[in-house]
CSV table of N, CA and C in Angstrom, one decimal:
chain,number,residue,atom,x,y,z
D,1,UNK,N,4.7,6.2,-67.7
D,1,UNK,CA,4.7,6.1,-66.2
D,1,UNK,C,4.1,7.2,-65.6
D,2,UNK,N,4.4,8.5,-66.0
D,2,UNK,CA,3.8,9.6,-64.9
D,2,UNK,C,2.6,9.6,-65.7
D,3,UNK,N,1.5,9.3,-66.9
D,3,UNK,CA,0.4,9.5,-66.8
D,3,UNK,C,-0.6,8.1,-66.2
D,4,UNK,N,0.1,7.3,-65.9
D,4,UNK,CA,-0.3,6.0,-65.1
D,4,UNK,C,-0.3,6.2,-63.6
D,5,UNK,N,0.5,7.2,-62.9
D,5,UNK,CA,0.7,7.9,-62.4
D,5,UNK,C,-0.3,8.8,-61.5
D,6,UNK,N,-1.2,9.8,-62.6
D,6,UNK,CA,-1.8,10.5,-62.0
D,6,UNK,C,-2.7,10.3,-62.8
D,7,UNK,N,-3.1,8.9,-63.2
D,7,UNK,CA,-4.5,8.5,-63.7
D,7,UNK,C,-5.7,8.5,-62.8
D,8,UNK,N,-5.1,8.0,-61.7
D,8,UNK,CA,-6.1,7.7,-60.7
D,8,UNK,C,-7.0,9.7,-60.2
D,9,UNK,N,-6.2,10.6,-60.7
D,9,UNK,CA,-7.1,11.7,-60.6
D,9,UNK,C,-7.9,12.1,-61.2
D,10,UNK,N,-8.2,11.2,-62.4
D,10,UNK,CA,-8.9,11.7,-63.9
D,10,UNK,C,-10.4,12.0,-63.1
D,11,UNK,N,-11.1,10.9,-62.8
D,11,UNK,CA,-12.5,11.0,-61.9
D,11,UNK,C,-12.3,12.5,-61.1
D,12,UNK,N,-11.4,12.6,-60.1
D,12,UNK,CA,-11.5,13.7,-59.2
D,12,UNK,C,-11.5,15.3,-60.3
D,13,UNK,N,-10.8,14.5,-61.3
D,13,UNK,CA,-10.7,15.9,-62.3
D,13,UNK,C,-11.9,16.3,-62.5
D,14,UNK,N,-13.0,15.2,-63.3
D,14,UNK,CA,-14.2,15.4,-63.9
D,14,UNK,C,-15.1,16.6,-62.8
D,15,UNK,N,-15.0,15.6,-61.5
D,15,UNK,CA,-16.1,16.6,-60.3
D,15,UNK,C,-16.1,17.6,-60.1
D,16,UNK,N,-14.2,17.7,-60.0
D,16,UNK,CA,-14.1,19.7,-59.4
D,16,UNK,C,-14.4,20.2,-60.8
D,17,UNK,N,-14.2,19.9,-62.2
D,17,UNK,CA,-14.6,20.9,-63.2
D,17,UNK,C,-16.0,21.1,-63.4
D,18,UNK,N,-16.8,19.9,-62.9
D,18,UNK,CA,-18.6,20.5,-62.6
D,18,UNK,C,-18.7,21.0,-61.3
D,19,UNK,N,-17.9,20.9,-60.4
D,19,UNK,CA,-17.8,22.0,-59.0
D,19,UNK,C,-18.0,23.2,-59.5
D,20,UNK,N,-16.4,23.2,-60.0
D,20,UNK,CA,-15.7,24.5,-60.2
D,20,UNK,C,-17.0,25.3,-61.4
D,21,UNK,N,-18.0,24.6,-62.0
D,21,UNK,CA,-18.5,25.2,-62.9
D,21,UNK,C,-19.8,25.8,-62.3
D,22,UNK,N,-20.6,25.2,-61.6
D,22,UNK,CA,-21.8,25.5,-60.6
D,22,UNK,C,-20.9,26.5,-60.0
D,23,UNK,N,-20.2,26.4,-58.9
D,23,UNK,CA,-19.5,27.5,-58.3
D,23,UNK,C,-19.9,29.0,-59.3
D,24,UNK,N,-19.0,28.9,-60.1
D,24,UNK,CA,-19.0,30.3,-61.1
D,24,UNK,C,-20.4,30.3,-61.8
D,25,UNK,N,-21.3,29.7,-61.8
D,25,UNK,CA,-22.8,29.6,-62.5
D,25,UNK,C,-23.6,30.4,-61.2
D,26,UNK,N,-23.2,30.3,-59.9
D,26,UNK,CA,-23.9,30.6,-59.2
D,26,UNK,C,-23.6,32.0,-59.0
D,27,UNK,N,-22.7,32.1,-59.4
D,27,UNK,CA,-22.5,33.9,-59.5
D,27,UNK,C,-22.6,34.9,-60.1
D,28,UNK,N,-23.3,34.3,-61.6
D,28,UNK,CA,-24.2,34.9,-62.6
D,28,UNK,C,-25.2,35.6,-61.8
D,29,UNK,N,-25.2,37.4,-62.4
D,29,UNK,CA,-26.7,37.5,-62.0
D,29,UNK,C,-27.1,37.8,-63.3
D,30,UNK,N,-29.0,37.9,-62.7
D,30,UNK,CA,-30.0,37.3,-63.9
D,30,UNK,C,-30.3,39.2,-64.2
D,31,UNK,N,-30.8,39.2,-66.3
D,31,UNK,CA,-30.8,40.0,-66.0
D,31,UNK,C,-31.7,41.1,-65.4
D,32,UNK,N,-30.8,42.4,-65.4
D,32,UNK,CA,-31.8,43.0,-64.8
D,32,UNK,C,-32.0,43.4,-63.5
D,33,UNK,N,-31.4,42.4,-62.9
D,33,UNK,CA,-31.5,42.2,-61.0
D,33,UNK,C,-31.1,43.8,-61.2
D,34,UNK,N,-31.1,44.2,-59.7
D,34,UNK,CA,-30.7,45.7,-58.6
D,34,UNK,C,-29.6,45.0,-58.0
D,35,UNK,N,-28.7,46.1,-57.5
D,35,UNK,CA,-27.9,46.2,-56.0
D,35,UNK,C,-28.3,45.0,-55.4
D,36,UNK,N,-27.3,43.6,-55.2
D,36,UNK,CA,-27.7,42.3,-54.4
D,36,UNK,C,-27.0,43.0,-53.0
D,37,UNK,N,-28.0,42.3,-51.6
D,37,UNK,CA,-26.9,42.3,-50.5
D,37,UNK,C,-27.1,41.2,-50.2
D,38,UNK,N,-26.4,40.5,-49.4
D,38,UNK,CA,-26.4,39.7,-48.3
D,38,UNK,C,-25.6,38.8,-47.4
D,39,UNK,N,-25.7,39.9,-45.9
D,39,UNK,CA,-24.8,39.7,-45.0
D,39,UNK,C,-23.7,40.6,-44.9
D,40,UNK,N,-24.6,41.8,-45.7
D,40,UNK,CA,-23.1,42.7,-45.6
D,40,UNK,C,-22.6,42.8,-46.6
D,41,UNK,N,-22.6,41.9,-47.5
D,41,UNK,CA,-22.0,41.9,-49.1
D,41,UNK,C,-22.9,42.7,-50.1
D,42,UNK,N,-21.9,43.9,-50.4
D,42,UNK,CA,-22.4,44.3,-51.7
D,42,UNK,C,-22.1,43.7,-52.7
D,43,UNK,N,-23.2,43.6,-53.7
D,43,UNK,CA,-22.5,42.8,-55.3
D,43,UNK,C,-23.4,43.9,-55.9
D,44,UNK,N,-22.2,44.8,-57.0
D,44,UNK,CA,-23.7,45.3,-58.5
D,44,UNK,C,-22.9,44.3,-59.7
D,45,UNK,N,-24.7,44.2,-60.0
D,45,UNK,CA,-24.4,43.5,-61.0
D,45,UNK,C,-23.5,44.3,-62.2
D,46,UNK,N,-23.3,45.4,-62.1
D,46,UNK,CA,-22.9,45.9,-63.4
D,46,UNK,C,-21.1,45.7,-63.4
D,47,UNK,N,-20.9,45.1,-62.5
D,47,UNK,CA,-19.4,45.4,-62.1
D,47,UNK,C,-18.9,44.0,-61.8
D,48,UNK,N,-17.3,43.3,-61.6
D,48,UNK,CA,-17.4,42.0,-62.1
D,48,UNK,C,-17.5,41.9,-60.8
D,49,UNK,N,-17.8,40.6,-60.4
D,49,UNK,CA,-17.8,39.8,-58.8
D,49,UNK,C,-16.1,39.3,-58.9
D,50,UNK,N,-15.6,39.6,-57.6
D,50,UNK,CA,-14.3,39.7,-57.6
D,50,UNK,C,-14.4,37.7,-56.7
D,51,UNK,N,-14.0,36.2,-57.3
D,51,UNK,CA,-14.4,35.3,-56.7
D,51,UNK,C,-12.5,34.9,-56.3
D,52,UNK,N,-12.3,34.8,-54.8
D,52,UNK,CA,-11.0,33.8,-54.7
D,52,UNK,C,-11.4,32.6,-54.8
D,53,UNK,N,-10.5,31.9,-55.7
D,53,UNK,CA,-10.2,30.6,-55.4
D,53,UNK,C,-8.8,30.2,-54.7
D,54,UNK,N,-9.3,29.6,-53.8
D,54,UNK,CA,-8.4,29.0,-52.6
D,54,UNK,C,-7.6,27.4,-53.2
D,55,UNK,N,-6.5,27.5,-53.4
D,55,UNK,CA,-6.1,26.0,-54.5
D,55,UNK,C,-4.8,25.6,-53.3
D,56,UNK,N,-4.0,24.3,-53.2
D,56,UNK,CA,-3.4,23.7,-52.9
D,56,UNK,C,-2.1,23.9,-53.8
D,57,UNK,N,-1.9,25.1,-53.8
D,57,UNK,CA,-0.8,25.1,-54.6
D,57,UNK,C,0.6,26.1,-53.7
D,58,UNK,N,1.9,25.4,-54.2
D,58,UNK,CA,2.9,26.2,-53.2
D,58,UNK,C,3.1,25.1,-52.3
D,59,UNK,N,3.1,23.9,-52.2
D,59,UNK,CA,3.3,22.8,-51.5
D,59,UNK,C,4.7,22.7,-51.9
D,60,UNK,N,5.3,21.2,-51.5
D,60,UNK,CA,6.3,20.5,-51.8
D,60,UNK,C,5.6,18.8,-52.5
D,61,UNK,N,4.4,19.0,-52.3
D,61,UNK,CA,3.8,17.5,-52.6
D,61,UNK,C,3.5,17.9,-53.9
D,62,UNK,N,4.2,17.1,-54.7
D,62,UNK,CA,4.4,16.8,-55.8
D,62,UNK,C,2.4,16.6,-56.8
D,63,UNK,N,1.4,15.7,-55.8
D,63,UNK,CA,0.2,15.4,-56.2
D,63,UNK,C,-0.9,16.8,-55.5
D,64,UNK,N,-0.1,17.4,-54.4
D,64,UNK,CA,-1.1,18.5,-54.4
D,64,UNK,C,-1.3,19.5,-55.7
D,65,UNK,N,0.3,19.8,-56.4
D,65,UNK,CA,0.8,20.8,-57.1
D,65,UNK,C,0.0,20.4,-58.3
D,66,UNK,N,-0.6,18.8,-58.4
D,66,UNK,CA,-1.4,18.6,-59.6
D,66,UNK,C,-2.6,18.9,-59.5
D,67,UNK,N,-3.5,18.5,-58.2
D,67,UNK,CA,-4.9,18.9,-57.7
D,67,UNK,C,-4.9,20.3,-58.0
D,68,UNK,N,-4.1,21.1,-57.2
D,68,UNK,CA,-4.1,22.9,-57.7
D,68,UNK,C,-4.0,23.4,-58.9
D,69,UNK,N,-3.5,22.8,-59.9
D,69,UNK,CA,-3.3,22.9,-61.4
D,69,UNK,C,-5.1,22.6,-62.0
D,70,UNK,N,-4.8,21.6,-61.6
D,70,UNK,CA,-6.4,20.8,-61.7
D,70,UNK,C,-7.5,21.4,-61.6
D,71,UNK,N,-7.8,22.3,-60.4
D,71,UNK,CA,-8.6,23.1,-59.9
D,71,UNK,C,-8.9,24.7,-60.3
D,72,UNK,N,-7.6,24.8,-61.0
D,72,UNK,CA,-7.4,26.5,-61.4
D,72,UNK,C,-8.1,26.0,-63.0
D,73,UNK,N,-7.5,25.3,-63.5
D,73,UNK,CA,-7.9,25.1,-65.2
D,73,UNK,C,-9.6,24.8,-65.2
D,74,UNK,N,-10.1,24.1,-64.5
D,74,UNK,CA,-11.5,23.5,-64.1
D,74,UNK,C,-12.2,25.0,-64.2
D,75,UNK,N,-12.0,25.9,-63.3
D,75,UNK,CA,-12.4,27.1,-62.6
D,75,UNK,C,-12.0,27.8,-64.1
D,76,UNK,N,-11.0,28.0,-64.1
D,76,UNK,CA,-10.6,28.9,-65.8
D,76,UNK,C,-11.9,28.7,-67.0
D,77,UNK,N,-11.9,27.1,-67.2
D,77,UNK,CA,-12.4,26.7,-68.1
D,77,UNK,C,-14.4,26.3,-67.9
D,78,UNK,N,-14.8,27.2,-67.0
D,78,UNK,CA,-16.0,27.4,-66.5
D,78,UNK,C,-16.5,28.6,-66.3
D,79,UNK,N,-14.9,30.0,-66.1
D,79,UNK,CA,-15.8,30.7,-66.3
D,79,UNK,C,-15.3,31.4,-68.0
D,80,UNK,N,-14.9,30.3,-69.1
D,80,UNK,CA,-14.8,30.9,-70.1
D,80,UNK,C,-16.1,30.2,-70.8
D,81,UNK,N,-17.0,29.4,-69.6
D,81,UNK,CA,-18.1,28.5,-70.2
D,81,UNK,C,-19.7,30.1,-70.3
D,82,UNK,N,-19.1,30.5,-69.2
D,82,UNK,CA,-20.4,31.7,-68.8
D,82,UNK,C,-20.3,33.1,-69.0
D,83,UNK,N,-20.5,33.2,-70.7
D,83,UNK,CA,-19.8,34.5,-71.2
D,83,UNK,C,-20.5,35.5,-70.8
D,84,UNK,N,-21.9,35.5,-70.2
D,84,UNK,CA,-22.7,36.5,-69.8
D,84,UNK,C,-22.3,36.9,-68.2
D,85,UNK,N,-21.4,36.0,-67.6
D,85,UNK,CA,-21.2,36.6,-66.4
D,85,UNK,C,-19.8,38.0,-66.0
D,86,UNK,N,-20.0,38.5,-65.4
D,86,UNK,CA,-19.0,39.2,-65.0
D,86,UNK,C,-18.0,38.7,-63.8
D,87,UNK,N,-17.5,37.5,-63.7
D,87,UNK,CA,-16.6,37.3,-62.7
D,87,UNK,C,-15.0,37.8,-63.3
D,88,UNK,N,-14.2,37.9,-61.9
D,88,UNK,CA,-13.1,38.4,-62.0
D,88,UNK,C,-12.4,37.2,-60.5
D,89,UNK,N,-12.2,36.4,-61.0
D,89,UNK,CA,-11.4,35.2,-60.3
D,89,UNK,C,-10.0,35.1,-60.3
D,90,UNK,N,-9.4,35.1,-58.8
D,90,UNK,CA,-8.2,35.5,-58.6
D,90,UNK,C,-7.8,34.1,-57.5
D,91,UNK,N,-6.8,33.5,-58.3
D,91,UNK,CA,-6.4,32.2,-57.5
D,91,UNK,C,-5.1,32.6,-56.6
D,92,UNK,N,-5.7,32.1,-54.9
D,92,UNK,CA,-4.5,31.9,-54.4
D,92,UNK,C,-3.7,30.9,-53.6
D,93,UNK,N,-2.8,30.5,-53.5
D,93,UNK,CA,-1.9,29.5,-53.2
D,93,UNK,C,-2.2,29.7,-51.7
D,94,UNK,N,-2.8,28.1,-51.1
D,94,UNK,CA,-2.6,27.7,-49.6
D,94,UNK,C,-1.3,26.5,-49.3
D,95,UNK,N,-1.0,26.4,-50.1
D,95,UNK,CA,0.2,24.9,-49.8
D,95,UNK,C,-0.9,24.3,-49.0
D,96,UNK,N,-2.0,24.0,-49.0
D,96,UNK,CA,-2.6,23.0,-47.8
D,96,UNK,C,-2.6,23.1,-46.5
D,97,UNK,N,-1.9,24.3,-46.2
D,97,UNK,CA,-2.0,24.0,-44.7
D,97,UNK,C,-3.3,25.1,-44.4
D,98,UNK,N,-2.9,25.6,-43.0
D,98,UNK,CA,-3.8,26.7,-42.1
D,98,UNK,C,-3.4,27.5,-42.1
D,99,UNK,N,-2.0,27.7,-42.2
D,99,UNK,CA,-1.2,29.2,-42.3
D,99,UNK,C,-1.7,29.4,-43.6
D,100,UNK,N,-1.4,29.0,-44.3
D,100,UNK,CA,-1.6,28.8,-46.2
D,100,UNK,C,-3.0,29.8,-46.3
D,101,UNK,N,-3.8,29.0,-45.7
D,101,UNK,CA,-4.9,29.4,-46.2
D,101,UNK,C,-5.4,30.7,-45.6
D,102,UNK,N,-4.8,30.7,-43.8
D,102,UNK,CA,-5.4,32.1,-43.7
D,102,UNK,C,-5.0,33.6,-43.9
D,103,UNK,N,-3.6,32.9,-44.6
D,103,UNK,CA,-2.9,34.2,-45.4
D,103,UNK,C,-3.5,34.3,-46.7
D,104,UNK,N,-3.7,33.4,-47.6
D,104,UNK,CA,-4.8,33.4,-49.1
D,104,UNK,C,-5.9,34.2,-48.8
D,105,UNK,N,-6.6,33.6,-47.9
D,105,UNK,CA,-7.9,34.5,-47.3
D,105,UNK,C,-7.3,35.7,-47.2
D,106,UNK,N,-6.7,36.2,-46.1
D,106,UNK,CA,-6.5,37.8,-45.6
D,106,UNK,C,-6.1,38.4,-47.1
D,107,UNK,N,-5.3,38.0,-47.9
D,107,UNK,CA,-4.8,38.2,-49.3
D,107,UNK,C,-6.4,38.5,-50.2
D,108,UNK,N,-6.8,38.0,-50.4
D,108,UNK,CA,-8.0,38.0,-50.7
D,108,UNK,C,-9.6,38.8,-50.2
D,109,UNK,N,-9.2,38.8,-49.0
D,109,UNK,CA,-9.7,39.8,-48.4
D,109,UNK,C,-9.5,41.6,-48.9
D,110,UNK,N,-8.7,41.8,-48.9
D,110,UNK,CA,-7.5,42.6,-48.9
D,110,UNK,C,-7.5,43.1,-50.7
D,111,UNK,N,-7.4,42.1,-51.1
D,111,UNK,CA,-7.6,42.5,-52.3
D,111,UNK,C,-9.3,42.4,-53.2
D,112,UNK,N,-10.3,42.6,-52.5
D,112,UNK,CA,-12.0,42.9,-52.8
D,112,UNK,C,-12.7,41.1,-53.0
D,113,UNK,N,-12.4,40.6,-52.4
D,113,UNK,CA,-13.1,39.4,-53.2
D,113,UNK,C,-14.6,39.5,-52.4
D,114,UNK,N,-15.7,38.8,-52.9
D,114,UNK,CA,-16.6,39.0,-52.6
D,114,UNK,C,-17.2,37.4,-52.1
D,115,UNK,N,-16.8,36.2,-52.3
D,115,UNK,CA,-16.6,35.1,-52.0
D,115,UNK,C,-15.5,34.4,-52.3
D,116,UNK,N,-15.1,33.3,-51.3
D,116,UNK,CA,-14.0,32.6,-51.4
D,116,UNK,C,-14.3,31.1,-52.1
D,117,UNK,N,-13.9,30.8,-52.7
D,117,UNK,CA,-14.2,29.1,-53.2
D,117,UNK,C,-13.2,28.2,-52.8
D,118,UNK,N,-12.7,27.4,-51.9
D,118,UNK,CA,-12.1,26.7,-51.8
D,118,UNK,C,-11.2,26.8,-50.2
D,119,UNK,N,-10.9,26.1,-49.8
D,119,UNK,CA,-9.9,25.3,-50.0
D,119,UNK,C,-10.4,23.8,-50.4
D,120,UNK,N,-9.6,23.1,-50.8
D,120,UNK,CA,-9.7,22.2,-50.9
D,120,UNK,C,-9.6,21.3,-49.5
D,121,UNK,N,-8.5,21.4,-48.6
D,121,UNK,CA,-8.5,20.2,-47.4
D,121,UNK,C,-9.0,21.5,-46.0
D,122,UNK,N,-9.2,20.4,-45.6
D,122,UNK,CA,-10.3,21.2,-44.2
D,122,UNK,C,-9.0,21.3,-43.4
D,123,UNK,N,-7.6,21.3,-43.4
D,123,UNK,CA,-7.0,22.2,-42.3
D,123,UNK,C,-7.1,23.4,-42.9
D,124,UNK,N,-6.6,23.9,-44.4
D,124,UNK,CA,-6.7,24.7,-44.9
D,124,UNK,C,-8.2,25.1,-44.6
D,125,UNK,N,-9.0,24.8,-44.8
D,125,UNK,CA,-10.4,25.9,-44.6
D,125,UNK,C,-10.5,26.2,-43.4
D,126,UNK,N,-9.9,25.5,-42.2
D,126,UNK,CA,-9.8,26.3,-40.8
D,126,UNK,C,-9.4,26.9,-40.8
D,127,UNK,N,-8.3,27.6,-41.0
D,127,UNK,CA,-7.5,28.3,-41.5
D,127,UNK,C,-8.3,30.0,-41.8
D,128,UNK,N,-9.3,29.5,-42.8
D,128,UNK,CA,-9.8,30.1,-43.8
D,128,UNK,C,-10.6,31.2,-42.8
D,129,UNK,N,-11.7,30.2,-42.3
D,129,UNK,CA,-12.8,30.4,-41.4
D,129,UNK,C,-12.9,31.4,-40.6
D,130,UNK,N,-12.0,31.9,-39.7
D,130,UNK,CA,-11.6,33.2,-39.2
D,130,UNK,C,-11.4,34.5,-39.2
D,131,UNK,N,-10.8,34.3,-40.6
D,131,UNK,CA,-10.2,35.2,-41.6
D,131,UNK,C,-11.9,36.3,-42.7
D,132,UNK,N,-12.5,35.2,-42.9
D,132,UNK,CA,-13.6,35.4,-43.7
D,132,UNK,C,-14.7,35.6,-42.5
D,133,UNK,N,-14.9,35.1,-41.5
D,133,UNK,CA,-16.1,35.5,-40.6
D,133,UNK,C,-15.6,36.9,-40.3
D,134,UNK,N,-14.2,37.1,-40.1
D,134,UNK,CA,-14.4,38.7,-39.8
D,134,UNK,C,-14.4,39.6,-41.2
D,135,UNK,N,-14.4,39.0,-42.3
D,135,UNK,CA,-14.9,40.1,-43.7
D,135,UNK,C,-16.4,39.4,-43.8
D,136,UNK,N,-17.1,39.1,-43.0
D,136,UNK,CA,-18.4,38.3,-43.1
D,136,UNK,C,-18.6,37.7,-44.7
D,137,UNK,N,-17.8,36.8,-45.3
D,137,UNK,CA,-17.9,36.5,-46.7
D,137,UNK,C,-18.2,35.0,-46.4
D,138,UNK,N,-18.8,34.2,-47.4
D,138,UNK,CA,-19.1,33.2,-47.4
D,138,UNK,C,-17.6,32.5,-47.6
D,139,UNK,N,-17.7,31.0,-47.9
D,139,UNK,CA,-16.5,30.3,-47.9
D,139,UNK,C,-17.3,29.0,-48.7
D,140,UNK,N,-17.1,28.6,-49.6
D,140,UNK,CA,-17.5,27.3,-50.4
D,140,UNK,C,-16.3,26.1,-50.7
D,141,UNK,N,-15.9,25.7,-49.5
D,141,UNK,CA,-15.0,24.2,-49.2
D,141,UNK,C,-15.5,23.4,-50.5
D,142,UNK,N,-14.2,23.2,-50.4
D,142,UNK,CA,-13.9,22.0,-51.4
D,142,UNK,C,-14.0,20.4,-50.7
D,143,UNK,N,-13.9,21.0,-49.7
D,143,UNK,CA,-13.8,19.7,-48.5
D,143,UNK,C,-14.8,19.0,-48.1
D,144,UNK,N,-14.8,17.5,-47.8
D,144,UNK,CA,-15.6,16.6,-48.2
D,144,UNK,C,-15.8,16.4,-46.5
D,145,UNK,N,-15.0,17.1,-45.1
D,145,UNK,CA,-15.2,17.0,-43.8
D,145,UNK,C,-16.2,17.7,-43.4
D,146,UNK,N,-17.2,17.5,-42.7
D,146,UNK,CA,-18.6,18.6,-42.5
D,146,UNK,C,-17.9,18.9,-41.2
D,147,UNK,N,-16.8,18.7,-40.4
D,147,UNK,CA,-16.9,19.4,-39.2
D,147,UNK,C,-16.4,21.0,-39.2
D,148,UNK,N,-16.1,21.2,-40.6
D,148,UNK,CA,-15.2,22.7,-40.9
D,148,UNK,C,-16.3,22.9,-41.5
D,149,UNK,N,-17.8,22.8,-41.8
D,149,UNK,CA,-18.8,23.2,-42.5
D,149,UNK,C,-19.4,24.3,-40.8
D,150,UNK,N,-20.3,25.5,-41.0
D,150,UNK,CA,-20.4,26.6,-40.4
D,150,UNK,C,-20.2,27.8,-40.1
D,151,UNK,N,-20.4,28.7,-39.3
D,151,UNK,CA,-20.1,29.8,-39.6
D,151,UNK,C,-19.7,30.4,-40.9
D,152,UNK,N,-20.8,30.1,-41.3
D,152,UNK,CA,-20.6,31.0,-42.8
D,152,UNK,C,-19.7,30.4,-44.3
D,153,UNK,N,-19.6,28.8,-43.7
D,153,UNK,CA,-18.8,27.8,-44.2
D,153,UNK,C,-19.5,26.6,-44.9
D,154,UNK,N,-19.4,26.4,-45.9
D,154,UNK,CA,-20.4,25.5,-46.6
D,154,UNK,C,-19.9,24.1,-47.2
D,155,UNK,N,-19.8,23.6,-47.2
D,155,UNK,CA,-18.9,22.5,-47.8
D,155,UNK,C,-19.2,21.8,-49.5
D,156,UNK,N,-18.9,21.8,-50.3
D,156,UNK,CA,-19.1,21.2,-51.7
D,156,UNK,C,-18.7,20.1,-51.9
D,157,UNK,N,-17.8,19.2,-50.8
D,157,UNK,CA,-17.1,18.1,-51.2
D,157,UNK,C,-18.2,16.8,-51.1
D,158,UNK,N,-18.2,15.7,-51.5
D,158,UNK,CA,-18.9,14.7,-51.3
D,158,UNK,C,-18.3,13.8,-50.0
D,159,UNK,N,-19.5,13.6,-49.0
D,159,UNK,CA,-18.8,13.9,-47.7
D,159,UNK,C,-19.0,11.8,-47.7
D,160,UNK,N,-18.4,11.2,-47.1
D,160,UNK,CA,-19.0,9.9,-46.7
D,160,UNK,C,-20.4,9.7,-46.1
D,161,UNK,N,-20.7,10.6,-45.3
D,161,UNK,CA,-22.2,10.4,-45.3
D,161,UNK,C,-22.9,9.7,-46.1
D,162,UNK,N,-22.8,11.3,-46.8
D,162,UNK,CA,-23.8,11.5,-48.2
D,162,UNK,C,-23.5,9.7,-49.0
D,163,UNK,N,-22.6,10.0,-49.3
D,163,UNK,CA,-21.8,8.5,-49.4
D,163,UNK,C,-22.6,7.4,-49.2
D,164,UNK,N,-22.6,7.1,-48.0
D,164,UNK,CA,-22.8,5.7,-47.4
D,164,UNK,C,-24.5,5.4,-47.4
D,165,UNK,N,-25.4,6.8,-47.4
D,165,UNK,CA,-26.7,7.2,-47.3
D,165,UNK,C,-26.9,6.5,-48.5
D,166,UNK,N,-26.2,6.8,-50.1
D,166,UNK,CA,-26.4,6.6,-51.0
D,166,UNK,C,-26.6,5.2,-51.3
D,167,UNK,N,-25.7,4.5,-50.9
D,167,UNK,CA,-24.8,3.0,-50.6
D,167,UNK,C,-26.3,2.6,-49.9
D,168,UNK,N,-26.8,2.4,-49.0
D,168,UNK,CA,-27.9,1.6,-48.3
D,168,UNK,C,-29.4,1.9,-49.1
């Protein structure tokens, strides 16, 4: 019964673990690079990239606590895919909300991250958005809503647009 249960997330599993893997592929640098900036952000290559992941975890909803699970192992198991990179990825708990997330953020802030990856639901990345525009750090949404996409906010989710564009 409970894998009949949370069958219907197998698909959503497959996407965030090629999310979750481009995410951490993108943060490989090539060798050789210098001192990267941009926007304010220092990155040396010689030292790890410190990445938060922003997860749905710390709820009471029983199916968030599985998407968060879902999302950490995905992320785990991508950057044990990229042995040449130096990340240092530190997951933290939003329960989904706005408070959630803009405390994960300031937590994260706080503790060196140099990009944020996630949240997954766009209250949570509102949340986020404020928090990270004043450490000028990017933010890579999990969220599939483009109206939390800006200021320094990007979205990875597959939006209905894109969707429907596809569809015609």
């Amino acid at each position: 019964m409970l894998s009949t249960r949370f069958s219907r997330f197998r698909p959503l599993r497959s996407v965030l673990a090629a999310a979750a893997l481009a995410m951490l592929a993108a943060c490989a640098t090539a060798p050789g690079a210098g001192r990267v900036s941009s926007d304010g952000v220092d990155v040396d290559p010689n030292q790890p990239v410190r990445v938060a992941l922003l997860v749905p975890l710390g709820s009471a909803d029983p199916s968030r606590e599985v998407l968060g699970r879902s999302l950490v192992n995905a992320a785990q198991l991508a950057q044990a895919d990229l042995r040449n990179a130096t990340i240092d990825l530190a997951v933290y708990p939003t329960a989904g909300t706005a408070e959630g997330g803009a405390a994960a953020a300031s937590q994260a802030v706080a503790e060196g991250a140099k990009i944020i990856v996630g949240p997954l639901f766009s209250t949570a990345t509102a949340g986020v958005e404020p928090v990270a525009a004043g450490a000028q750090l990017k933010v890579i949404s999990l969220s599939n809503n483009p109206e939390v996409a800006g200021q320094g906010v990007y979205i990875l989710g597959n939006t209905f647009l894109n969707t429907a564009d596809r569809l015609v």
